[in-house]
JSON list of C-alpha atoms in Angstrom, two decimals:
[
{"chain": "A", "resi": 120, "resn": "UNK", "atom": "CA", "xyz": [42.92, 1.57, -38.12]},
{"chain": "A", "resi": 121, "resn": "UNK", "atom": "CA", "xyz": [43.91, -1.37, -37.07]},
{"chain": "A", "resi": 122, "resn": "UNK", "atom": "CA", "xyz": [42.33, -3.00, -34.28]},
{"chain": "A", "resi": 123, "resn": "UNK", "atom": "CA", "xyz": [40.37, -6.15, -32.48]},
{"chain": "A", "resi": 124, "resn": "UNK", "atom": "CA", "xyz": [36.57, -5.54, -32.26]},
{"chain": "A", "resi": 125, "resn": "UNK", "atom": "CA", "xyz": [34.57, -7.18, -29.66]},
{"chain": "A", "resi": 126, "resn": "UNK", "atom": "CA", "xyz": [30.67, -6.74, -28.84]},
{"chain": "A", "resi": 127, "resn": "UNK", "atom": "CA", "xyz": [29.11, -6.78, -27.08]},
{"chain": "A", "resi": 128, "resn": "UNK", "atom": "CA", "xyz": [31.10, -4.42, -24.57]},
{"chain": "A", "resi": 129, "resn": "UNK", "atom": "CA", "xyz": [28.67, -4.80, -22.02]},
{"chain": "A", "resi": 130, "resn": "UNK", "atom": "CA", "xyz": [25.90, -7.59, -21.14]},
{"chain": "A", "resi": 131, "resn": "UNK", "atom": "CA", "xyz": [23.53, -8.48, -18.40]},
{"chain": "A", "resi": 132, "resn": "UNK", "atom": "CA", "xyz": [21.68, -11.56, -18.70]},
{"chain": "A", "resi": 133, "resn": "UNK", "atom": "CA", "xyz": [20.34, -14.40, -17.54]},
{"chain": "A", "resi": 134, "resn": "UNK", "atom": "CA", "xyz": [21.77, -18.14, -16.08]},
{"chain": "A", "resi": 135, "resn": "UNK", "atom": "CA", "xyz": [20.91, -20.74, -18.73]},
{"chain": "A", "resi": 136, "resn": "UNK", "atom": "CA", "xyz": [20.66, -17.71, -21.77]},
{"chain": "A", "resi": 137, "resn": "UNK", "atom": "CA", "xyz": [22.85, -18.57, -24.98]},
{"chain": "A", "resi": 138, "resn": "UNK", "atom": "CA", "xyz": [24.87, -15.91, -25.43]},
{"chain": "A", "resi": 139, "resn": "UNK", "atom": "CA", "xyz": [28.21, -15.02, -28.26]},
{"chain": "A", "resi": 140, "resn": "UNK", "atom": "CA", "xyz": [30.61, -12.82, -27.69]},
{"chain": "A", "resi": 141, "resn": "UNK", "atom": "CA", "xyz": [31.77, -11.79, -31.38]},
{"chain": "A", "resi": 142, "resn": "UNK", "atom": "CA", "xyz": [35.50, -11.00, -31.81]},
{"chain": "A", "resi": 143, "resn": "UNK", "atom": "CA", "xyz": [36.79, -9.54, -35.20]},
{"chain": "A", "resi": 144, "resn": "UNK", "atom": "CA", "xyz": [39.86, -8.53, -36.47]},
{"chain": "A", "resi": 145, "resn": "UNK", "atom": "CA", "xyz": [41.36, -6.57, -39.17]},
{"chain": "A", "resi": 146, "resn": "UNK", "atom": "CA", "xyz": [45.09, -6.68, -39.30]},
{"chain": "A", "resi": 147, "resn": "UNK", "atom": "CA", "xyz": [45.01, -10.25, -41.18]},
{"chain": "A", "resi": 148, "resn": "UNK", "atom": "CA", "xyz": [46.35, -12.31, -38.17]},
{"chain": "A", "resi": 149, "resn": "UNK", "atom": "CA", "xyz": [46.40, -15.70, -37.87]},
{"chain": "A", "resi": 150, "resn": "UNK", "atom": "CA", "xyz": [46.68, -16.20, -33.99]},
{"chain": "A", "resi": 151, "resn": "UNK", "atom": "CA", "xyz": [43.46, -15.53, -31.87]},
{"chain": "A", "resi": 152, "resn": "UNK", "atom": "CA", "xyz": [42.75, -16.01, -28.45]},
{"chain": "A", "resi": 153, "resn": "UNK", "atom": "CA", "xyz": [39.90, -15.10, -25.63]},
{"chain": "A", "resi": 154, "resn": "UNK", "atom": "CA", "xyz": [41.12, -14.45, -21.85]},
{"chain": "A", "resi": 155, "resn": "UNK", "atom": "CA", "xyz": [38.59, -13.69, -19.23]},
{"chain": "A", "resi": 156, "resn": "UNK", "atom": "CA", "xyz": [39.77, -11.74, -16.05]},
{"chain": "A", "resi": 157, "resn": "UNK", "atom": "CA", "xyz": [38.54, -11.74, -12.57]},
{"chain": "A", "resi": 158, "resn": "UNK", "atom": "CA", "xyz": [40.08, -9.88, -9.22]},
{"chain": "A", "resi": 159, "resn": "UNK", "atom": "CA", "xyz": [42.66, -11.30, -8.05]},
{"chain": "A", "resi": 160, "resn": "UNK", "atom": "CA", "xyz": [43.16, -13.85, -10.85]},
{"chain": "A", "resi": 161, "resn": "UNK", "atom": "CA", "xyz": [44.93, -11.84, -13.53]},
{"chain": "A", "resi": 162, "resn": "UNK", "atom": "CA", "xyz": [44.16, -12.92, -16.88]},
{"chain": "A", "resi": 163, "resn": "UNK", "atom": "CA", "xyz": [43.75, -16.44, -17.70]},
{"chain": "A", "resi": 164, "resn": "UNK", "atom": "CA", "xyz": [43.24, -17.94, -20.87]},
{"chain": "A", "resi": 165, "resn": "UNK", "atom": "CA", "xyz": [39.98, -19.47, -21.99]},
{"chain": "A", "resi": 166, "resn": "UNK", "atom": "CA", "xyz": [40.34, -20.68, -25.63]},
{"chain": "A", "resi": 167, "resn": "UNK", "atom": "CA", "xyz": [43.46, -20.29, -28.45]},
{"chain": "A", "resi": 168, "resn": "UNK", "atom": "CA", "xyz": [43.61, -20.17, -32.27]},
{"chain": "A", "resi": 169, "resn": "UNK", "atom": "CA", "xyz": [46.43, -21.19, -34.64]},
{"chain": "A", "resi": 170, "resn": "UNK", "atom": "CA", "xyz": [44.33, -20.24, -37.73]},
{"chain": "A", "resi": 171, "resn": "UNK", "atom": "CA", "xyz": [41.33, -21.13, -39.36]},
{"chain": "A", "resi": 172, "resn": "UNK", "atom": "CA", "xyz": [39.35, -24.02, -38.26]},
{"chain": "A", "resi": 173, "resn": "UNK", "atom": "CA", "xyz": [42.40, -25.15, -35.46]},
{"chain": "A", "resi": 174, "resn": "UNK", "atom": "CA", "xyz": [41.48, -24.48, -31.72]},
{"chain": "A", "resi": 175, "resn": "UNK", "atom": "CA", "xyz": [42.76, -25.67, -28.73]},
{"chain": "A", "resi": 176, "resn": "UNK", "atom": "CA", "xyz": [41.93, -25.43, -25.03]},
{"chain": "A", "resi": 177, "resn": "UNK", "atom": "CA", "xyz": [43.41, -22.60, -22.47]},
{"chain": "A", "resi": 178, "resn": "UNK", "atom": "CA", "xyz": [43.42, -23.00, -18.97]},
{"chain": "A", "resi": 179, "resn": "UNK", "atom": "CA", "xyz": [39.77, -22.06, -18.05]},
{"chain": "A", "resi": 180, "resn": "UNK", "atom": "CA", "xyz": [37.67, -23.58, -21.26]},
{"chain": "A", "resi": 181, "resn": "UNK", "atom": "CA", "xyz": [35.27, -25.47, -19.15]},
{"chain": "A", "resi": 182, "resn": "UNK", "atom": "CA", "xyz": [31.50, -23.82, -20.09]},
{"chain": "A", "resi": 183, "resn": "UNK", "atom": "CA", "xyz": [32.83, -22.01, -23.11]},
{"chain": "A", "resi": 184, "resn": "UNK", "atom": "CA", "xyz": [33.64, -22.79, -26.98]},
{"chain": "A", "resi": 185, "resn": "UNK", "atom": "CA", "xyz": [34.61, -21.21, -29.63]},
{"chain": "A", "resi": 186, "resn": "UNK", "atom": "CA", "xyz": [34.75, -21.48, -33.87]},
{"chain": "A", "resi": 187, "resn": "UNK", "atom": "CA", "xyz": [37.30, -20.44, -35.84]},
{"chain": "A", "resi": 188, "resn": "UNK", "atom": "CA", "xyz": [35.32, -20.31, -39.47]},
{"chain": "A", "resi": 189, "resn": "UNK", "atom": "CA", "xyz": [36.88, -17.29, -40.64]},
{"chain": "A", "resi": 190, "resn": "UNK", "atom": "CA", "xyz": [40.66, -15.54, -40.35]},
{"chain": "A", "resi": 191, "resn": "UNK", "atom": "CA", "xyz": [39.03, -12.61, -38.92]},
{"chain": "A", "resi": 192, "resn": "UNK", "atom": "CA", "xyz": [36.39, -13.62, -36.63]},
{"chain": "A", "resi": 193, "resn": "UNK", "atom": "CA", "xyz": [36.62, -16.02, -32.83]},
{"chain": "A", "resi": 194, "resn": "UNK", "atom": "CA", "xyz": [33.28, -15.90, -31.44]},
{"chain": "A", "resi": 195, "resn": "UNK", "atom": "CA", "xyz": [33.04, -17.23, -27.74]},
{"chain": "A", "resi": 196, "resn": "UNK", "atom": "CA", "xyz": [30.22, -19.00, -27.54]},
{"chain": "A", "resi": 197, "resn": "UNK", "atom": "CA", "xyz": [28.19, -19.75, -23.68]},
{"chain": "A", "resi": 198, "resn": "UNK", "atom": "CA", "xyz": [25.47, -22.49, -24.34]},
{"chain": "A", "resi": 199, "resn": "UNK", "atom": "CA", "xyz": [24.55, -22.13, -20.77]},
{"chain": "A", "resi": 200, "resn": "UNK", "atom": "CA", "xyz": [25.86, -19.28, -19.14]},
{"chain": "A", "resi": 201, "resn": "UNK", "atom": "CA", "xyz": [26.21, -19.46, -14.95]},
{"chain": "A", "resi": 202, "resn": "UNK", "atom": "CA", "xyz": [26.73, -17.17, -12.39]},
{"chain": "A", "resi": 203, "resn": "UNK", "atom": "CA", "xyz": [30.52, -17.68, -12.07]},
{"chain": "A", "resi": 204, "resn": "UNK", "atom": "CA", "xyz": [30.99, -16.61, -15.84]},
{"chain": "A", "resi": 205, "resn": "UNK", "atom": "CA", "xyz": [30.51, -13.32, -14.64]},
{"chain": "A", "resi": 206, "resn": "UNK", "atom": "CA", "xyz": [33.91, -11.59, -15.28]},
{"chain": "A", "resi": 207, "resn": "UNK", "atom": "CA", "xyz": [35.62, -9.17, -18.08]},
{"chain": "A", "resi": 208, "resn": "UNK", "atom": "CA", "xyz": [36.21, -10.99, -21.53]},
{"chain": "A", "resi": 209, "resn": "UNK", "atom": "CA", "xyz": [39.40, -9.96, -24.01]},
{"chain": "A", "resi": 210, "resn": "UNK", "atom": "CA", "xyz": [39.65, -11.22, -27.21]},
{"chain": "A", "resi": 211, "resn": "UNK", "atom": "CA", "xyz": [43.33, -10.73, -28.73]},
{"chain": "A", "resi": 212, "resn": "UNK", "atom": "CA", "xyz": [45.22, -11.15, -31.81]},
{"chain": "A", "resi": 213, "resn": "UNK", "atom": "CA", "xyz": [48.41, -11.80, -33.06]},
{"chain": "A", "resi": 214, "resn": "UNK", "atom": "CA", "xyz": [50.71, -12.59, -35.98]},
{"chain": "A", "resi": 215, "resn": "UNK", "atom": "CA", "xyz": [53.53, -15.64, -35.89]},
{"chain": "A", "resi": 216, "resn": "UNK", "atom": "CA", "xyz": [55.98, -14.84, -33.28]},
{"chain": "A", "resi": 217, "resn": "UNK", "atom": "CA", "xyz": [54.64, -11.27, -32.58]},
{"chain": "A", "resi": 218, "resn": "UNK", "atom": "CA", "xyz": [53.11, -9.26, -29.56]},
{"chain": "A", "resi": 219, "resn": "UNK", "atom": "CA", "xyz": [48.95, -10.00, -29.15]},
{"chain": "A", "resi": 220, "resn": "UNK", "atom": "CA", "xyz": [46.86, -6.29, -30.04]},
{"chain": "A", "resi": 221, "resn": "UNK", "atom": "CA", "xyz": [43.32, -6.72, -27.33]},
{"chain": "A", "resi": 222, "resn": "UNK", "atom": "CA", "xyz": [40.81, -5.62, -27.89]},
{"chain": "A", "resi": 223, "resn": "UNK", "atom": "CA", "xyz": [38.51, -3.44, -25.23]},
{"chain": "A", "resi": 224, "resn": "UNK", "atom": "CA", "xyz": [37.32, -5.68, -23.35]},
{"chain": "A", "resi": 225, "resn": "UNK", "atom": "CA", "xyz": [33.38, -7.62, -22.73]},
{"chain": "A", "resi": 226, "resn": "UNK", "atom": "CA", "xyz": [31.97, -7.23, -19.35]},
{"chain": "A", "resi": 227, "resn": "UNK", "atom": "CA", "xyz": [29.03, -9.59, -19.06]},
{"chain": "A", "resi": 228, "resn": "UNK", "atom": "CA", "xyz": [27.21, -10.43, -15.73]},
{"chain": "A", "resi": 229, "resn": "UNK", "atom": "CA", "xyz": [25.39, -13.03, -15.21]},
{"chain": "A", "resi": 230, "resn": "UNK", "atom": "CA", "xyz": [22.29, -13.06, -13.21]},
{"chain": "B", "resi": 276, "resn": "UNK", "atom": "CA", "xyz": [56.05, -20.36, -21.53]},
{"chain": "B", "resi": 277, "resn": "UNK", "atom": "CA", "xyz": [58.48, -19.64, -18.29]},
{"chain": "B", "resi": 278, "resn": "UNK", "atom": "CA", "xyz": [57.19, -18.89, -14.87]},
{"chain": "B", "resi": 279, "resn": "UNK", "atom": "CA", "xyz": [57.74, -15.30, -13.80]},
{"chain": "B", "resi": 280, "resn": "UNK", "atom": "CA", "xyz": [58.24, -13.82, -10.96]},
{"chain": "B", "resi": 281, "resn": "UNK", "atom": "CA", "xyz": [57.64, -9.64, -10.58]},
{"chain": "B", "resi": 282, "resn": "UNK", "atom": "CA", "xyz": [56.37, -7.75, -7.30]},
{"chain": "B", "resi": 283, "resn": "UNK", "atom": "CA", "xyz": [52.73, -7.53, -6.81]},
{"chain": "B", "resi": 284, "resn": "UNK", "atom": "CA", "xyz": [53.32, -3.53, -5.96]},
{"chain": "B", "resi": 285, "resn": "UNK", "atom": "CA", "xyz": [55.15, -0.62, -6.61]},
{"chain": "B", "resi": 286, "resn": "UNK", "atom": "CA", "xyz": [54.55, 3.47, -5.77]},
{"chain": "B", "resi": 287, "resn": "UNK", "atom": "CA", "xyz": [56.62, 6.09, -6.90]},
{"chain": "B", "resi": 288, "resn": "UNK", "atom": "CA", "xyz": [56.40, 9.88, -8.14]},
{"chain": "B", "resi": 289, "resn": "UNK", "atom": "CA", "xyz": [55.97, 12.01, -11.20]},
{"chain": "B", "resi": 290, "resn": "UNK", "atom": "CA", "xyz": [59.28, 12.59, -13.38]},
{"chain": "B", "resi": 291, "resn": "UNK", "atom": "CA", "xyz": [61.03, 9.52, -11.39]},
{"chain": "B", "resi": 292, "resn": "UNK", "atom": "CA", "xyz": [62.28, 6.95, -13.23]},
{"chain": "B", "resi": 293, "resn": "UNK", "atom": "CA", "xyz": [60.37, 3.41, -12.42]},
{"chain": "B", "resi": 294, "resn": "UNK", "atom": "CA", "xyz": [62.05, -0.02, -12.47]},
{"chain": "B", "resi": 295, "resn": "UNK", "atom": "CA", "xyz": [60.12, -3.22, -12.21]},
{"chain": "B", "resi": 296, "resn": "UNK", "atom": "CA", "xyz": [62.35, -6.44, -12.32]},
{"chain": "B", "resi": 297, "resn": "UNK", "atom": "CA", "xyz": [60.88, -9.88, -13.51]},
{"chain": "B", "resi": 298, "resn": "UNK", "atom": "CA", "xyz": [62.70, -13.07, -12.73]},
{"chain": "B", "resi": 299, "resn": "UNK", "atom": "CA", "xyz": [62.51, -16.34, -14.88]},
{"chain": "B", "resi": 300, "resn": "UNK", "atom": "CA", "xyz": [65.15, -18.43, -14.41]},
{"chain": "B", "resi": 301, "resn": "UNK", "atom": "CA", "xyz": [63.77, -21.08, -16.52]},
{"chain": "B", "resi": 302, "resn": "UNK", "atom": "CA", "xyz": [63.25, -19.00, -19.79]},
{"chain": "B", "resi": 303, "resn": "UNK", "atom": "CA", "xyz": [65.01, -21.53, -22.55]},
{"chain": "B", "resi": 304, "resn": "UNK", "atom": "CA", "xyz": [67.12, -20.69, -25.99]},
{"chain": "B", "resi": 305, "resn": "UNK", "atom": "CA", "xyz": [64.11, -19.42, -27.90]},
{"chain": "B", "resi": 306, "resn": "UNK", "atom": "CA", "xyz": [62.42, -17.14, -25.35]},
{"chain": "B", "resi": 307, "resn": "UNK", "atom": "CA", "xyz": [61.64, -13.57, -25.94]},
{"chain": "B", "resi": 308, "resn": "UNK", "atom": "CA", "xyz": [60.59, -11.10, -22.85]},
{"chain": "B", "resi": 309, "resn": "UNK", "atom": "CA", "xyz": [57.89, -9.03, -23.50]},
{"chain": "B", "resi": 310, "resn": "UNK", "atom": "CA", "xyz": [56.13, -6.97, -21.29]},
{"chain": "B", "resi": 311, "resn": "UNK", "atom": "CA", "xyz": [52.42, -5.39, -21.42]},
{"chain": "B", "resi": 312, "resn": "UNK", "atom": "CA", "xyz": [50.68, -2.55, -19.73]},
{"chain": "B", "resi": 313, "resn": "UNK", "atom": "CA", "xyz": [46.95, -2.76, -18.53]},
{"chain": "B", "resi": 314, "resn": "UNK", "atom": "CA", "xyz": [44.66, 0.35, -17.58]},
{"chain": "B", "resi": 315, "resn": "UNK", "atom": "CA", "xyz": [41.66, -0.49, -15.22]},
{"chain": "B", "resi": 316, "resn": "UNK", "atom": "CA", "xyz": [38.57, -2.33, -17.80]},
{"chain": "B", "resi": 317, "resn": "UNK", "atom": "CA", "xyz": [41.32, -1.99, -20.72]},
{"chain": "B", "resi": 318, "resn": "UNK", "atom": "CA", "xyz": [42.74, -4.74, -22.97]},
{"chain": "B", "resi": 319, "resn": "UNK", "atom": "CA", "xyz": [46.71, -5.33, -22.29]},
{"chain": "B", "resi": 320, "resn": "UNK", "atom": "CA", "xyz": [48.78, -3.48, -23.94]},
{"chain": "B", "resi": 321, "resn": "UNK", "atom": "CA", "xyz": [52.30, -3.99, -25.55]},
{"chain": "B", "resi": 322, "resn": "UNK", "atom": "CA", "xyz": [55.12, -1.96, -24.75]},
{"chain": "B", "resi": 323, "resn": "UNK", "atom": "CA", "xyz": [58.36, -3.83, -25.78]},
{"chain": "B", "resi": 324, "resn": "UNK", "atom": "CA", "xyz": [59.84, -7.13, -26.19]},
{"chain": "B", "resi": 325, "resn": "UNK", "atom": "CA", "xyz": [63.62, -8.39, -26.54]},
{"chain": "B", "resi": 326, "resn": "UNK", "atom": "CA", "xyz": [65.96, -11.07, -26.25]},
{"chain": "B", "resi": 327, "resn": "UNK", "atom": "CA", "xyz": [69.45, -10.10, -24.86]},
{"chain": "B", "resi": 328, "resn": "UNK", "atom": "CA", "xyz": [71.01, -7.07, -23.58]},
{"chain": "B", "resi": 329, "resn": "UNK", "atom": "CA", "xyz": [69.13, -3.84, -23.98]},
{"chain": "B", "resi": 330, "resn": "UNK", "atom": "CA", "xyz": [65.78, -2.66, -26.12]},
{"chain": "B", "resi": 331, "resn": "UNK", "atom": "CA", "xyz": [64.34, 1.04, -26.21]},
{"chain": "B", "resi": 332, "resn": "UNK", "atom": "CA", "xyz": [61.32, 2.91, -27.84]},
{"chain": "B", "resi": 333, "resn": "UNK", "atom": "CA", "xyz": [59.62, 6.01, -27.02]},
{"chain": "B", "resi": 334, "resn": "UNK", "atom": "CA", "xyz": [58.14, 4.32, -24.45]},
{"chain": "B", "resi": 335, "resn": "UNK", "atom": "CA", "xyz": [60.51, 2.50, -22.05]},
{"chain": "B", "resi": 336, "resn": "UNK", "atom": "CA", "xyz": [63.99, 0.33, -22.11]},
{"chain": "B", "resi": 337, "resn": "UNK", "atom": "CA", "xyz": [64.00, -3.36, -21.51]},
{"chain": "B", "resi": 338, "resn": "UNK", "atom": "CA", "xyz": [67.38, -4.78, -19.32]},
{"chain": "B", "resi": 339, "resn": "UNK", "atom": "CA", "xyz": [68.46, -8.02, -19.96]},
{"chain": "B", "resi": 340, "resn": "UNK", "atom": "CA", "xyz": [71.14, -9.08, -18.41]},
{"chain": "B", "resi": 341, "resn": "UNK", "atom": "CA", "xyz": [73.76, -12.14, -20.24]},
{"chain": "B", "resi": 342, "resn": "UNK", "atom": "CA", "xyz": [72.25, -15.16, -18.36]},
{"chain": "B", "resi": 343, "resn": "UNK", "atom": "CA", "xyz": [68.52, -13.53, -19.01]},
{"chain": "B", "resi": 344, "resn": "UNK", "atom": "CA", "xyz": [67.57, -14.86, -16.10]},
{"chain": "B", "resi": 345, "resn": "UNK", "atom": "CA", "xyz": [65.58, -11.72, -15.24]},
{"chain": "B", "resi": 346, "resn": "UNK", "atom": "CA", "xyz": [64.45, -8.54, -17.13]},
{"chain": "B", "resi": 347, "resn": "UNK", "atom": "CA", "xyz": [64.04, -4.67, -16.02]},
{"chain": "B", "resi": 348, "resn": "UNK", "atom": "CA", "xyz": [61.49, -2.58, -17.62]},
{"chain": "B", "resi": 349, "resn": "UNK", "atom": "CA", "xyz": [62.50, 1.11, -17.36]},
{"chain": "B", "resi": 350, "resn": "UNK", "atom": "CA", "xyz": [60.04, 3.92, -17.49]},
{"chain": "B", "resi": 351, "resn": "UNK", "atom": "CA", "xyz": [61.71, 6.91, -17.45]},
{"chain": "B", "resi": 352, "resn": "UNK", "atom": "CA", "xyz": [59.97, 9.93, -15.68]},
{"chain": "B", "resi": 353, "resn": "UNK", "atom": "CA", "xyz": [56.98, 8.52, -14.85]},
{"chain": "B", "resi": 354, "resn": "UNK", "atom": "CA", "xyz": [53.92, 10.60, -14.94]},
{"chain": "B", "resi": 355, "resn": "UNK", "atom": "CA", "xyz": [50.27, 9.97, -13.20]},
{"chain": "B", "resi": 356, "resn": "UNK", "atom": "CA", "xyz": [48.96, 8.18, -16.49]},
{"chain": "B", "resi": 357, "resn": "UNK", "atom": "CA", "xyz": [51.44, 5.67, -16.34]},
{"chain": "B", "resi": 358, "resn": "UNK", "atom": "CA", "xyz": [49.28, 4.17, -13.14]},
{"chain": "B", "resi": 359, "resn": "UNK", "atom": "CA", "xyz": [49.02, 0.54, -14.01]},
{"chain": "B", "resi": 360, "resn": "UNK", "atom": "CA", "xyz": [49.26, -2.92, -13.94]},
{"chain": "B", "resi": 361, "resn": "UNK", "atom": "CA", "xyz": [52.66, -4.11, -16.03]},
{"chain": "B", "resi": 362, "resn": "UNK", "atom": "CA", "xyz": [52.91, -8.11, -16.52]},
{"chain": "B", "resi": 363, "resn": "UNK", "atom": "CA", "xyz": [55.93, -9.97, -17.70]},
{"chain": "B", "resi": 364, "resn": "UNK", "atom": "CA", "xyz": [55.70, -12.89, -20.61]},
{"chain": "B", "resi": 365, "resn": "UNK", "atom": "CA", "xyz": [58.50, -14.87, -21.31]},
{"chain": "B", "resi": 366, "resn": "UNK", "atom": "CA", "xyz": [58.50, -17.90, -24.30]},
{"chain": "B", "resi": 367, "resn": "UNK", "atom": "CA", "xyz": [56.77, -17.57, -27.47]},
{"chain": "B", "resi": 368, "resn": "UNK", "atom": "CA", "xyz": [53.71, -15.21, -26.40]},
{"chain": "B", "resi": 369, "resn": "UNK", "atom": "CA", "xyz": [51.85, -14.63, -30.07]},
{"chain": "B", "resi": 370, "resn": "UNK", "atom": "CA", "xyz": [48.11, -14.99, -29.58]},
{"chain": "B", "resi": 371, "resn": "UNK", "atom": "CA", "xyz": [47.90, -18.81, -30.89]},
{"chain": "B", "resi": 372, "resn": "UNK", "atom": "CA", "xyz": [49.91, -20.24, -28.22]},
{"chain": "B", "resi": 373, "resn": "UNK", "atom": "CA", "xyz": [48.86, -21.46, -24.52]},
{"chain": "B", "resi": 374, "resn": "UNK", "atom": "CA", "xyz": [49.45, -18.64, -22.19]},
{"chain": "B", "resi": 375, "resn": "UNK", "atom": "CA", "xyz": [49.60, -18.01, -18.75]},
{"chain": "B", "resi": 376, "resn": "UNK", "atom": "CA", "xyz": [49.54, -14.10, -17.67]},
{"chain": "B", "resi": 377, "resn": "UNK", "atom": "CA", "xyz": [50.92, -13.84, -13.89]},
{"chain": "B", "resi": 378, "resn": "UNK", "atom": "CA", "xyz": [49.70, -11.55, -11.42]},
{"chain": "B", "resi": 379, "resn": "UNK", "atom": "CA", "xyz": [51.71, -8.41, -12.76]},
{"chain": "B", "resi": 380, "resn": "UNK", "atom": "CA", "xyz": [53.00, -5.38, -10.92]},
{"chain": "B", "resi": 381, "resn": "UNK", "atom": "CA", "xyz": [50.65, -2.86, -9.98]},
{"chain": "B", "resi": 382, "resn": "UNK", "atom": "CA", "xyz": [52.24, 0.60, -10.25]},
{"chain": "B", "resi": 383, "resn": "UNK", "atom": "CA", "xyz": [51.17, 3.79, -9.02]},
{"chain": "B", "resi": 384, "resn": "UNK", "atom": "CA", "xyz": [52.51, 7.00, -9.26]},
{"chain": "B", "resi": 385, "resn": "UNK", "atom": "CA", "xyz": [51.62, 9.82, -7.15]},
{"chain": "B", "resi": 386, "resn": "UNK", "atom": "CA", "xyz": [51.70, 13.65, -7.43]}
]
């Protein structure tokens, strides 16, 4: 089936706590991309992907990075999470010039 | 990618047919429409996407008129599931390009 994997789905921890958010996919896409979204906000974008080892900032990528080592995998990476990271993560997918699949969604909290 | 512009709100009843009009009156040559639907703590998901004139698939019809200034999504006979938040893209909106979601229509539809 295809589909974009994310875990954790859920996370409570701590300010200052490393934390990754894996993101995997298996439909062989070369676009990748994290959005976080908040109440009221909609869905901004944190981090894209054009393919393997080529990243580029989103609107919101302050506290956050990301790799790109693999075709299938985007990890979002907090070296120092804060309070106002609290919020639902997506991770999506896409090919060239097609529609993005998401995936179900992260909700960390951050204490 | 085009600034849109679609109401924040819309109510309607089961078996009624719902119509949610975007406006971008900036979308340029190579700009598709496509249009997502998002359920509460779910990843987006895609429903359709065109370029001119008119696109159906099981799930709804896209209207675009000649100047494709703006774009109707058509959900014919609505029932209680299809409760929702439905955004509007326009430009090039594959996963490995800077995006910028909008607030999106929030649609309910009652018994």
């Amino acid at each position: 089936e295809a589909q974009v994997t994310q875990n954790p789905r859920y996370l409570i921890t701590v300010t200052g706590k490393k934390l990754t958010v894996t993101c995997s996919q298996n439909m062989n896409h070369e676009y990748m991309s994290w959005y976080r979204q908040d109440p009221g906000l909609g869905l901004r974008q944190i981090y894209y992907s054009m393919n393997v080892e080529v990243t580029d900032k989103g609107d919101v990528p302050e506290g956050y990075k990301v790799s790109r080592k693999e075709k299938r995998n985007f990890p979002l990476i907090l070296e120092s999470p804060s309070p106002n990271q609290t919020s639902l993560y997506f991770c999506a997918s896409s090919s060239v010039n097609q529609p993005q699949h998401f995936g179900d969604g992260t909700r960390l909290s951050i204490l | 990618l085009a600034k849109t512009t679609q109401p924040i709100s819309m109510d309607s009843y089961e078996g009624q047919e719902v119509n949610i009009t975007c406006s971008h009156n900036n979308i340029a040559t190579n700009d598709y429409i496509t249009w997502y639907q998002q359920f509460p703590s779910q990843g987006p998901r895609f429903i359709i996407q065109g370029y001119k004139t008119k696109v159906t698939n099981e799930v709804a019809s896209l209207f675009i008129p000649a100047d494709r200034k703006s774009s109707t999504l058509s959900l014919p006979r609505v029932s209680l599931s299809d409760t929702a938040v439905y955004y509007c893209l326009v430009g090039v909106t594959a996963a490995g390009n800077k995006l910028t979601f909008g607030g999106g229509t929030r649609v309910l539809v009652k018994p």
